mmCIF file of C-alpha atoms in Angstrom:
data_model
loop_
_atom_site.group_PDB
_atom_site.id
_atom_site.type_symbol
_atom_site.label_atom_id
_atom_site.label_comp_id
_atom_site.label_asym_id
_atom_site.label_seq_id
_atom_site.Cartn_x
_atom_site.Cartn_y
_atom_site.Cartn_z
ATOM 1 C CA MET A 1 0.000 0.000 0.000
ATOM 2 C CA THR A 2 2.916 2.331 0.626
ATOM 3 C CA GLU A 3 4.295 1.301 -2.742
ATOM 4 C CA LEU A 4 4.606 4.393 -4.938
ATOM 5 C CA ASP A 5 3.260 3.981 -8.458
ATOM 6 C CA PRO A 6 6.428 3.485 -10.562
ATOM 7 C CA VAL A 7 4.776 5.021 -13.616
ATOM 8 C CA ILE A 8 4.508 8.372 -11.791
ATOM 9 C CA HIS A 9 7.488 7.967 -9.479
ATOM 10 C CA ALA A 10 10.089 9.504 -11.788
ATOM 11 C CA PRO A 11 10.838 13.248 -11.677
ATOM 12 C CA ALA A 12 9.911 13.993 -15.294
ATOM 13 C CA ARG A 13 6.665 12.012 -15.193
ATOM 14 C CA LEU A 14 5.671 13.394 -11.808
ATOM 15 C CA ARG A 15 6.118 16.897 -13.194
ATOM 16 C CA ILE A 16 4.072 16.072 -16.299
ATOM 17 C CA MET A 17 1.241 14.583 -14.231
ATOM 18 C CA THR A 18 1.327 17.533 -11.816
ATOM 19 C CA ALA A 19 1.201 20.110 -14.605
ATOM 20 C CA LEU A 20 -1.652 18.299 -16.381
ATOM 21 C CA THR A 21 -3.669 17.955 -13.167
ATOM 22 C CA GLU A 22 -3.111 21.604 -12.330
ATOM 23 C CA ALA A 23 -3.685 23.129 -15.768
ATOM 24 C CA LEU A 24 -6.573 21.030 -17.074
ATOM 25 C CA ASP A 25 -10.132 20.637 -15.867
ATOM 26 C CA ASP A 26 -12.094 17.508 -16.773
ATOM 27 C CA GLY A 27 -12.660 17.538 -20.509
ATOM 28 C CA ASP A 28 -9.743 19.909 -21.254
ATOM 29 C CA GLU A 29 -6.775 19.230 -23.492
ATOM 30 C CA ILE A 30 -3.520 21.114 -23.982
ATOM 31 C CA THR A 31 -1.334 21.347 -27.082
ATOM 32 C CA PHE A 32 2.046 19.646 -26.982
ATOM 33 C CA PRO A 33 4.030 22.927 -27.342
ATOM 34 C CA ALA A 34 2.010 24.626 -24.579
ATOM 35 C CA LEU A 35 2.644 21.688 -22.252
ATOM 36 C CA GLN A 36 6.312 21.758 -23.180
ATOM 37 C CA LYS A 37 6.413 25.436 -22.204
ATOM 38 C CA LEU A 38 4.773 24.738 -18.832
ATOM 39 C CA LEU A 39 7.404 22.110 -18.124
ATOM 40 C CA ASP A 40 10.532 23.513 -19.796
ATOM 41 C CA MET A 41 11.297 20.069 -21.209
ATOM 42 C CA THR A 42 12.796 19.176 -24.555
ATOM 43 C CA ALA A 43 10.328 17.794 -27.090
ATOM 44 C CA GLY A 44 12.140 14.459 -27.169
ATOM 45 C CA ASN A 45 12.118 14.056 -23.418
ATOM 46 C CA LEU A 46 8.446 14.998 -23.166
ATOM 47 C CA THR A 47 7.508 12.588 -25.979
ATOM 48 C CA THR A 48 9.332 9.698 -24.289
ATOM 49 C CA HIS A 49 7.665 10.217 -20.918
ATOM 50 C CA LEU A 50 4.237 10.912 -22.401
ATOM 51 C CA ALA A 51 4.489 7.586 -24.219
ATOM 52 C CA LYS A 52 5.044 5.787 -20.899
ATOM 53 C CA LEU A 53 2.130 7.611 -19.296
ATOM 54 C CA GLU A 54 -0.049 6.869 -22.299
ATOM 55 C CA ALA A 55 0.861 3.183 -22.186
ATOM 56 C CA ALA A 56 -0.373 3.118 -18.580
ATOM 57 C CA GLY A 57 -3.605 4.813 -19.657
ATOM 58 C CA TYR A 58 -2.894 7.945 -17.596
ATOM 59 C CA VAL A 59 -2.860 10.376 -20.489
ATOM 60 C CA GLU A 60 -4.190 10.327 -24.006
ATOM 61 C CA SER A 61 -3.149 12.312 -27.009
ATOM 62 C CA THR A 62 -5.170 13.346 -30.015
ATOM 63 C CA LYS A 63 -3.607 14.340 -33.298
ATOM 64 C CA THR A 64 -5.491 16.888 -35.311
ATOM 65 C CA PHE A 65 -4.906 19.713 -37.755
ATOM 66 C CA SER A 66 -4.974 23.449 -37.281
ATOM 67 C CA GLY A 67 -5.243 24.515 -40.896
ATOM 68 C CA ARG A 68 -2.445 22.513 -42.470
ATOM 69 C CA ARG A 69 -0.318 22.271 -39.362
ATOM 70 C CA PRO A 70 -0.541 19.058 -37.338
ATOM 71 C CA VAL A 71 -1.325 19.694 -33.684
ATOM 72 C CA THR A 72 -1.156 17.193 -30.853
ATOM 73 C CA PHE A 73 -3.463 17.668 -27.891
ATOM 74 C CA VAL A 74 -2.679 15.958 -24.607
ATOM 75 C CA ALA A 75 -5.275 15.189 -21.921
ATOM 76 C CA ILE A 76 -5.157 13.463 -18.560
ATOM 77 C CA THR A 77 -7.592 10.550 -18.258
ATOM 78 C CA PRO A 78 -9.847 9.892 -15.221
ATOM 79 C CA VAL A 79 -7.624 6.871 -14.493
ATOM 80 C CA GLY A 80 -4.614 9.187 -14.594
ATOM 81 C CA ARG A 81 -6.216 11.639 -12.190
ATOM 82 C CA ALA A 82 -7.087 8.859 -9.765
ATOM 83 C CA ALA A 83 -3.565 7.429 -10.003
ATOM 84 C CA PHE A 84 -2.093 10.856 -9.337
ATOM 85 C CA ARG A 85 -4.297 11.355 -6.265
ATOM 86 C CA THR A 86 -3.311 7.935 -4.959
ATOM 87 C CA TYR A 87 0.342 8.708 -5.577
ATOM 88 C CA ARG A 88 -0.005 11.984 -3.699
ATOM 89 C CA SER A 89 -1.777 10.350 -0.754
ATOM 90 C CA THR A 90 0.830 7.614 -0.571
ATOM 91 C CA LEU A 91 3.584 10.211 -0.678
ATOM 92 C CA LEU A 92 1.967 12.151 2.154
ATOM 93 C CA ASP A 93 1.554 8.968 4.175
ATOM 94 C CA LEU A 94 5.217 8.138 3.666
ATOM 95 C CA LEU A 95 6.073 11.585 4.976
ATOM 96 C CA GLY A 96 4.030 10.781 8.053
ATOM 97 C CA GLY A 97 1.628 13.670 7.654
ATOM 98 C CA THR A 98 4.363 16.181 8.409
ATOM 99 C CA ARG A 99 3.396 18.281 5.410
ATOM 100 C CA MET B 1 12.772 3.030 -6.960
ATOM 101 C CA SER B 2 13.324 2.197 -3.328
ATOM 102 C CA THR B 3 10.835 1.647 -0.594
ATOM 103 C CA ASP B 4 13.603 0.966 1.856
ATOM 104 C CA ASP B 5 12.602 2.436 5.250
ATOM 105 C CA GLU B 6 15.717 4.563 5.511
ATOM 106 C CA LYS B 7 15.636 5.927 2.015
ATOM 107 C CA ALA B 8 11.954 6.215 1.240
ATOM 108 C CA PRO B 9 11.068 9.269 3.356
ATOM 109 C CA ALA B 10 13.936 11.355 1.934
ATOM 110 C CA ASP B 11 12.983 10.278 -1.550
ATOM 111 C CA ALA B 12 9.336 11.021 -0.850
ATOM 112 C CA ALA B 13 10.229 14.451 0.508
ATOM 113 C CA LEU B 14 12.153 15.290 -2.659
ATOM 114 C CA MET B 15 9.294 14.143 -4.856
ATOM 115 C CA PHE B 16 6.802 16.075 -2.759
ATOM 116 C CA ASP B 17 8.861 19.254 -3.136
ATOM 117 C CA LEU B 18 9.165 18.646 -6.863
ATOM 118 C CA MET B 19 5.403 18.297 -7.089
ATOM 119 C CA GLN B 20 4.735 21.471 -5.118
ATOM 120 C CA THR B 21 7.256 23.444 -7.179
ATOM 121 C CA GLN B 22 5.656 22.248 -10.400
ATOM 122 C CA ARG B 23 2.159 23.109 -9.122
ATOM 123 C CA ARG B 24 3.208 26.656 -8.316
ATOM 124 C CA ARG B 25 5.074 27.026 -11.551
ATOM 125 C CA THR B 26 2.139 25.801 -13.597
ATOM 126 C CA GLN B 27 -0.215 28.256 -11.884
ATOM 127 C CA SER B 28 2.303 31.058 -12.282
ATOM 128 C CA ARG B 29 2.802 30.348 -16.002
ATOM 129 C CA LEU B 30 -0.909 30.121 -16.657
ATOM 130 C CA VAL B 31 -1.643 33.512 -15.084
ATOM 131 C CA ARG B 32 1.569 35.394 -15.894
ATOM 132 C CA ARG B 33 -0.152 37.669 -18.379
ATOM 133 C CA TYR B 34 -2.700 38.646 -15.728
ATOM 134 C CA ALA B 35 0.081 39.461 -13.284
ATOM 135 C CA TRP B 36 1.476 41.846 -15.899
ATOM 136 C CA LEU B 37 -1.969 43.277 -16.500
ATOM 137 C CA LEU B 38 -2.436 44.023 -12.808
ATOM 138 C CA LEU B 39 0.929 45.804 -12.749
ATOM 139 C CA VAL B 40 -0.088 47.900 -15.747
ATOM 140 C CA TRP B 41 -3.331 48.843 -13.997
ATOM 141 C CA ALA B 42 -1.450 49.665 -10.794
ATOM 142 C CA ALA B 43 0.783 52.047 -12.771
ATOM 143 C CA ALA B 44 -2.202 53.531 -14.617
ATOM 144 C CA TRP B 45 -4.016 54.200 -11.341
ATOM 145 C CA GLY B 46 -0.888 55.492 -9.621
ATOM 146 C CA VAL B 47 -0.027 57.962 -12.376
ATOM 147 C CA GLY B 48 -3.562 58.797 -13.520
ATOM 148 C CA PHE B 49 -5.152 59.509 -10.159
ATOM 149 C CA THR B 50 -2.020 61.310 -8.943
ATOM 150 C CA ALA B 51 -2.345 63.618 -11.958
ATOM 151 C CA LEU B 52 -5.960 64.319 -11.001
ATOM 152 C CA TRP B 53 -4.940 64.938 -7.388
ATOM 153 C CA PHE B 54 -2.471 67.589 -8.628
ATOM 154 C CA GLY B 55 -4.918 69.059 -11.146
ATOM 155 C CA ARG B 56 -6.087 72.632 -10.634
ATOM 156 C CA ASP B 57 -9.815 72.742 -9.699
ATOM 157 C CA ILE B 58 -9.787 68.919 -9.523
ATOM 158 C CA GLY B 59 -7.547 67.613 -6.745
ATOM 159 C CA GLY B 60 -6.220 68.846 -3.430
ATOM 160 C CA VAL B 61 -2.859 70.230 -4.557
ATOM 161 C CA PRO B 62 -3.257 72.542 -7.577
ATOM 162 C CA VAL B 63 -0.044 72.172 -9.558
ATOM 163 C CA LEU B 64 -1.051 70.983 -13.036
ATOM 164 C CA PRO B 65 -3.476 72.751 -15.356
ATOM 165 C CA ALA B 66 -6.790 70.875 -15.300
ATOM 166 C CA ILE B 67 -6.566 69.954 -18.971
ATOM 167 C CA VAL B 68 -3.122 68.394 -18.498
ATOM 168 C CA ALA B 69 -4.325 66.396 -15.498
ATOM 169 C CA TRP B 70 -7.298 65.029 -17.448
ATOM 170 C CA ILE B 71 -5.185 64.194 -20.490
ATOM 171 C CA VAL B 72 -2.668 62.274 -18.354
ATOM 172 C CA PHE B 73 -5.499 60.437 -16.607
ATOM 173 C CA ALA B 74 -7.244 59.609 -19.887
ATOM 174 C CA ALA B 75 -3.999 58.432 -21.491
ATOM 175 C CA CYS B 76 -3.279 56.117 -18.541
ATOM 176 C CA MET B 77 -6.783 54.620 -18.729
ATOM 177 C CA VAL B 78 -6.610 54.150 -22.506
ATOM 178 C CA ILE B 79 -3.241 52.377 -22.279
ATOM 179 C CA ALA B 80 -4.506 50.081 -19.524
ATOM 180 C CA ILE B 81 -7.763 49.327 -21.379
ATOM 181 C CA VAL B 82 -5.909 48.524 -24.612
ATOM 182 C CA TRP B 83 -3.546 46.278 -22.633
ATOM 183 C CA SER B 84 -6.577 44.541 -21.100
ATOM 184 C CA ILE B 85 -8.144 43.921 -24.508
ATOM 185 C CA VAL B 86 -4.883 42.532 -25.916
ATOM 186 C CA THR B 87 -4.530 40.296 -22.847
ATOM 187 C CA GLY B 88 -8.101 39.089 -23.314
ATOM 188 C CA ILE B 89 -7.520 38.245 -26.979
ATOM 189 C CA ARG B 90 -4.236 36.495 -26.253
ATOM 190 C CA SER B 91 -5.732 34.406 -23.461
ATOM 191 C CA GLY B 92 -7.660 32.539 -26.177
ATOM 192 C CA ASN B 93 -4.341 31.136 -27.366
ATOM 193 C CA SER B 94 -3.041 29.429 -24.268
ATOM 194 C CA GLY B 95 -2.956 26.050 -26.017
ATOM 195 C CA ILE B 96 -5.770 24.699 -23.849
ATOM 196 C CA ARG B 97 -9.130 23.717 -25.296
ATOM 197 C CA GLY B 98 -12.099 22.027 -23.721
ATOM 198 C CA ARG B 99 -14.661 22.612 -21.052
ATOM 199 C CA SER B 100 -12.838 25.320 -19.065
ATOM 200 C CA VAL B 101 -12.545 27.508 -22.162
ATOM 201 C CA LEU B 102 -16.233 28.471 -22.035
ATOM 202 C CA GLN B 103 -15.840 29.401 -18.364
ATOM 203 C CA GLY B 104 -12.907 31.671 -19.217
ATOM 204 C CA THR B 105 -14.659 33.197 -22.229
ATOM 205 C CA LEU B 106 -17.844 33.984 -20.301
ATOM 206 C CA TYR B 107 -15.831 35.476 -17.476
ATOM 207 C CA GLY B 108 -13.831 37.581 -19.950
ATOM 208 C CA TRP B 109 -17.038 38.871 -21.493
ATOM 209 C CA SER B 110 -18.362 39.748 -18.013
ATOM 210 C CA TRP B 111 -15.621 42.377 -17.819
ATOM 211 C CA THR B 112 -16.436 43.902 -21.185
ATOM 212 C CA ILE B 113 -20.185 43.885 -20.568
ATOM 213 C CA SER B 114 -19.849 45.391 -17.070
ATOM 214 C CA MET B 115 -17.455 48.126 -18.107
ATOM 215 C CA VAL B 116 -19.337 49.135 -21.263
ATOM 216 C CA GLY B 117 -22.620 48.892 -19.357
ATOM 217 C CA ALA B 118 -21.273 51.154 -16.625
ATOM 218 C CA TRP B 119 -20.236 53.680 -19.227
ATOM 219 C CA PHE B 120 -23.773 53.779 -20.689
ATOM 220 C CA LEU B 121 -25.163 54.021 -17.173
ATOM 221 C CA THR B 122 -23.095 57.124 -16.467
ATOM 222 C CA VAL B 123 -24.130 58.665 -19.793
ATOM 223 C CA GLY B 124 -27.755 58.080 -18.835
ATOM 224 C CA LEU B 125 -27.255 59.627 -15.409
ATOM 225 C CA GLN B 126 -25.554 62.619 -16.980
ATOM 226 C CA ARG B 127 -28.514 63.097 -19.318
ATOM 227 C CA ALA B 128 -30.775 62.998 -16.288
ATOM 228 C CA GLY B 129 -28.821 65.922 -14.834
ATOM 229 C CA LEU B 130 -26.298 64.318 -12.494
ATOM 230 C CA ALA B 131 -24.556 67.054 -10.481
ATOM 231 C CA ALA B 132 -20.823 67.524 -11.179
ATOM 232 C CA ASP B 133 -19.783 67.135 -7.539
ATOM 233 C CA VAL B 134 -21.586 63.782 -7.351
ATOM 234 C CA ALA B 135 -20.274 62.701 -10.753
ATOM 235 C CA THR B 136 -16.656 63.121 -9.662
ATOM 236 C CA LEU B 137 -17.310 60.687 -6.819
ATOM 237 C CA LEU B 138 -19.503 58.322 -8.780
ATOM 238 C CA TYR B 139 -17.404 57.728 -11.906
ATOM 239 C CA PRO B 140 -14.303 56.182 -10.377
ATOM 240 C CA ALA B 141 -16.377 54.513 -7.652
ATOM 241 C CA LEU B 142 -18.682 52.749 -10.098
ATOM 242 C CA TYR B 143 -15.898 51.256 -12.217
ATOM 243 C CA ILE B 144 -13.695 50.221 -9.312
ATOM 244 C CA PHE B 145 -16.663 48.737 -7.482
ATOM 245 C CA LEU B 146 -17.414 46.630 -10.555
ATOM 246 C CA VAL B 147 -13.779 45.537 -10.743
ATOM 247 C CA GLY B 148 -14.095 44.444 -7.115
ATOM 248 C CA VAL B 149 -17.266 42.464 -7.802
ATOM 249 C CA LEU B 150 -15.659 40.781 -10.835
ATOM 250 C CA TYR B 151 -12.674 39.768 -8.711
ATOM 251 C CA LEU B 152 -15.084 38.261 -6.191
ATOM 252 C CA ALA B 153 -16.665 36.249 -9.008
ATOM 253 C CA GLY B 154 -13.262 35.215 -10.408
ATOM 254 C CA GLY B 155 -12.085 34.178 -6.964
ATOM 255 C CA ALA B 156 -15.189 32.036 -6.542
ATOM 256 C CA LEU B 157 -14.867 30.492 -10.026
ATOM 257 C CA TRP B 158 -11.223 29.497 -9.659
ATOM 258 C CA ARG B 159 -11.271 28.933 -5.893
ATOM 259 C CA SER B 160 -8.645 31.652 -5.525
ATOM 260 C CA ILE B 161 -8.752 33.219 -2.076
ATOM 261 C CA ALA B 162 -6.141 35.821 -3.090
ATOM 262 C CA GLN B 163 -8.276 37.051 -5.965
ATOM 263 C CA TYR B 164 -11.329 37.132 -3.743
ATOM 264 C CA VAL B 165 -9.475 39.178 -1.134
ATOM 265 C CA LEU B 166 -8.355 41.608 -3.844
ATOM 266 C CA GLY B 167 -12.038 42.064 -4.718
ATOM 267 C CA VAL B 168 -12.922 42.777 -1.098
ATOM 268 C CA VAL B 169 -10.065 45.299 -0.878
ATOM 269 C CA MET B 170 -11.219 47.067 -4.074
ATOM 270 C CA ILE B 171 -14.744 47.443 -2.713
ATOM 271 C CA ALA B 172 -13.369 48.686 0.631
ATOM 272 C CA VAL B 173 -11.181 51.249 -1.184
ATOM 273 C CA VAL B 174 -14.225 52.571 -3.059
ATOM 274 C CA ILE B 175 -16.232 52.917 0.135
ATOM 275 C CA VAL B 176 -13.403 54.627 2.021
ATOM 276 C CA ALA B 177 -12.686 57.001 -0.887
ATOM 277 C CA THR B 178 -16.340 57.903 -1.358
ATOM 278 C CA PHE B 179 -16.925 58.547 2.341
ATOM 279 C CA ILE B 180 -13.800 60.726 2.515
ATOM 280 C CA GLY B 181 -15.187 62.674 -0.427
ATOM 281 C CA ALA B 182 -13.795 64.913 -3.153
ATOM 282 C CA PRO B 183 -11.042 65.828 -3.801
ATOM 283 C CA TRP B 184 -9.372 63.459 -1.317
ATOM 284 C CA HIS B 185 -10.866 60.397 -2.972
ATOM 285 C CA PHE B 186 -8.396 60.843 -5.845
ATOM 286 C CA LEU B 187 -5.532 60.529 -3.381
ATOM 287 C CA VAL B 188 -7.057 57.323 -1.958
ATOM 288 C CA TYR B 189 -7.404 55.873 -5.477
ATOM 289 C CA ALA B 190 -3.843 56.966 -6.343
ATOM 290 C CA THR B 191 -2.340 55.138 -3.362
ATOM 291 C CA LEU B 192 -4.429 52.308 -1.887
ATOM 292 C CA GLY B 193 -5.575 50.928 -5.253
ATOM 293 C CA PRO B 194 -2.097 50.458 -6.755
ATOM 294 C CA VAL B 195 -0.752 48.976 -3.512
ATOM 295 C CA ALA B 196 -3.511 46.341 -3.518
ATOM 296 C CA MET B 197 -2.912 45.577 -7.195
ATOM 297 C CA ILE B 198 0.858 45.246 -6.791
ATOM 298 C CA VAL B 199 0.353 42.785 -3.927
ATOM 299 C CA GLY B 200 -2.131 40.850 -6.084
ATOM 300 C CA SER B 201 0.285 40.802 -9.013
ATOM 301 C CA PHE B 202 3.137 39.548 -6.834
ATOM 302 C CA LEU B 203 0.957 36.696 -5.531
ATOM 303 C CA LEU B 204 -0.077 35.682 -9.056
ATOM 304 C CA TRP B 205 3.542 35.758 -10.143
ATOM 305 C CA ARG B 206 4.608 33.518 -7.298
ATOM 306 C CA GLY B 207 1.910 31.046 -8.253
ATOM 307 C CA ILE B 208 -1.271 30.890 -6.238
ATOM 308 C CA LEU B 209 -2.448 27.401 -5.474
ATOM 309 C CA PRO B 210 -6.220 27.099 -5.523
ATOM 310 C CA ALA B 211 -7.711 26.580 -2.090
ATOM 311 C CA GLU B 212 -8.652 22.982 -1.458
ATOM 312 C CA SER B 213 -11.494 21.761 0.663
ATOM 313 C CA PRO B 214 -10.065 20.044 3.710
ATOM 314 C CA GLU B 215 -10.555 16.297 3.666
ATOM 315 C CA PRO B 216 -10.431 14.057 6.686
ATOM 316 C CA ARG B 217 -7.374 11.807 6.861
ATOM 317 C CA ARG B 218 -8.194 8.567 5.202
ATOM 318 C CA ALA B 219 -8.956 5.618 7.403
ATOM 319 C CA SER B 220 -8.708 2.844 4.867
ATOM 320 C CA ALA B 221 -6.965 1.993 1.640
ATOM 321 C CA ALA B 222 -10.281 2.222 -0.178
ATOM 322 C CA ASP B 223 -10.257 5.973 0.334
ATOM 323 C CA ALA B 224 -6.765 6.340 -1.103
ATOM 324 C CA ALA B 225 -8.060 7.606 -4.397
ATOM 325 C CA GLU B 226 -9.888 10.479 -2.730
ATOM 326 C CA PRO B 227 -8.269 13.887 -3.123
ATOM 327 C CA ARG B 228 -6.562 14.963 0.038
ATOM 328 C CA GLU B 229 -4.719 18.219 0.138
ATOM 329 C CA HIS B 230 -2.990 19.881 2.966
ATOM 330 C CA GLY B 231 -3.685 23.528 3.670
ATOM 331 C CA GLU B 232 -0.986 25.707 2.249
ATOM 332 C CA PRO B 233 -0.629 29.444 1.996
ATOM 333 C CA SER B 234 -1.723 30.676 -1.384
#
């Protein structure tokens, strides 16, 4: 029970999940470049970690077009939100409620 | 990853700090343009109302010709309004789409509708023969009061205590200024208003975390998925 979810328990992925939870309401999506700006991550790094989160079903991405330009939208799934909350609770428990 | 008893708490503490830093940074990035906007308004109020305060036949210390004082005031307001409009247009391009966009759009329009509506209201009152000594009190009071009310609404919408408090302060400033009366009210608007806005801007810049409803500590693993936040200063 005090096991931290390994999908989230990596600095880059924790930051991605935190930013998505914070910036998006249910039913919102954010473009890849805007998310990259929120995180100050390289595109390659962000792509790699998003792929891991997507494989776990925590985020989903939609590819679409804005005019002729391809745009990728990223959203956090309900499963992802729940996993993040669990991760946070577990973290707080590990810290013994000192925070 | 280690769940080793010795190592886990230190690791957890680092991850917790990382999470908190990212939360603040995300909030700060999302509202940075509004922090700038508040600073612009603080400057516009500071300079504009100070000019009126020093205007002959307008304020308490007659130094500037009345026409100069009004031109400076009008220029400050025009710059701040243009900045607001540009900020409003740009906010549509934050890279986020979905449900919260309508909320933001409607709230944005509330500002335009209130401010334009207030302007028509004052025109109507003027046509009805509003006395000049009342008008000088009413004009700034009406707009700033509306700004206060809109901050209250924004604070409620985004669960932002800081924004809500700024709204309360704005309304308090209007009441104090109006009770003190002309021409001293210009001095109140030139000082208290900008101070409140600069504090608000600083808080936005630092990254305000939305207030969370306190949740009881969970008793069982089944509740682990429930949101549980700890109170933190926003």
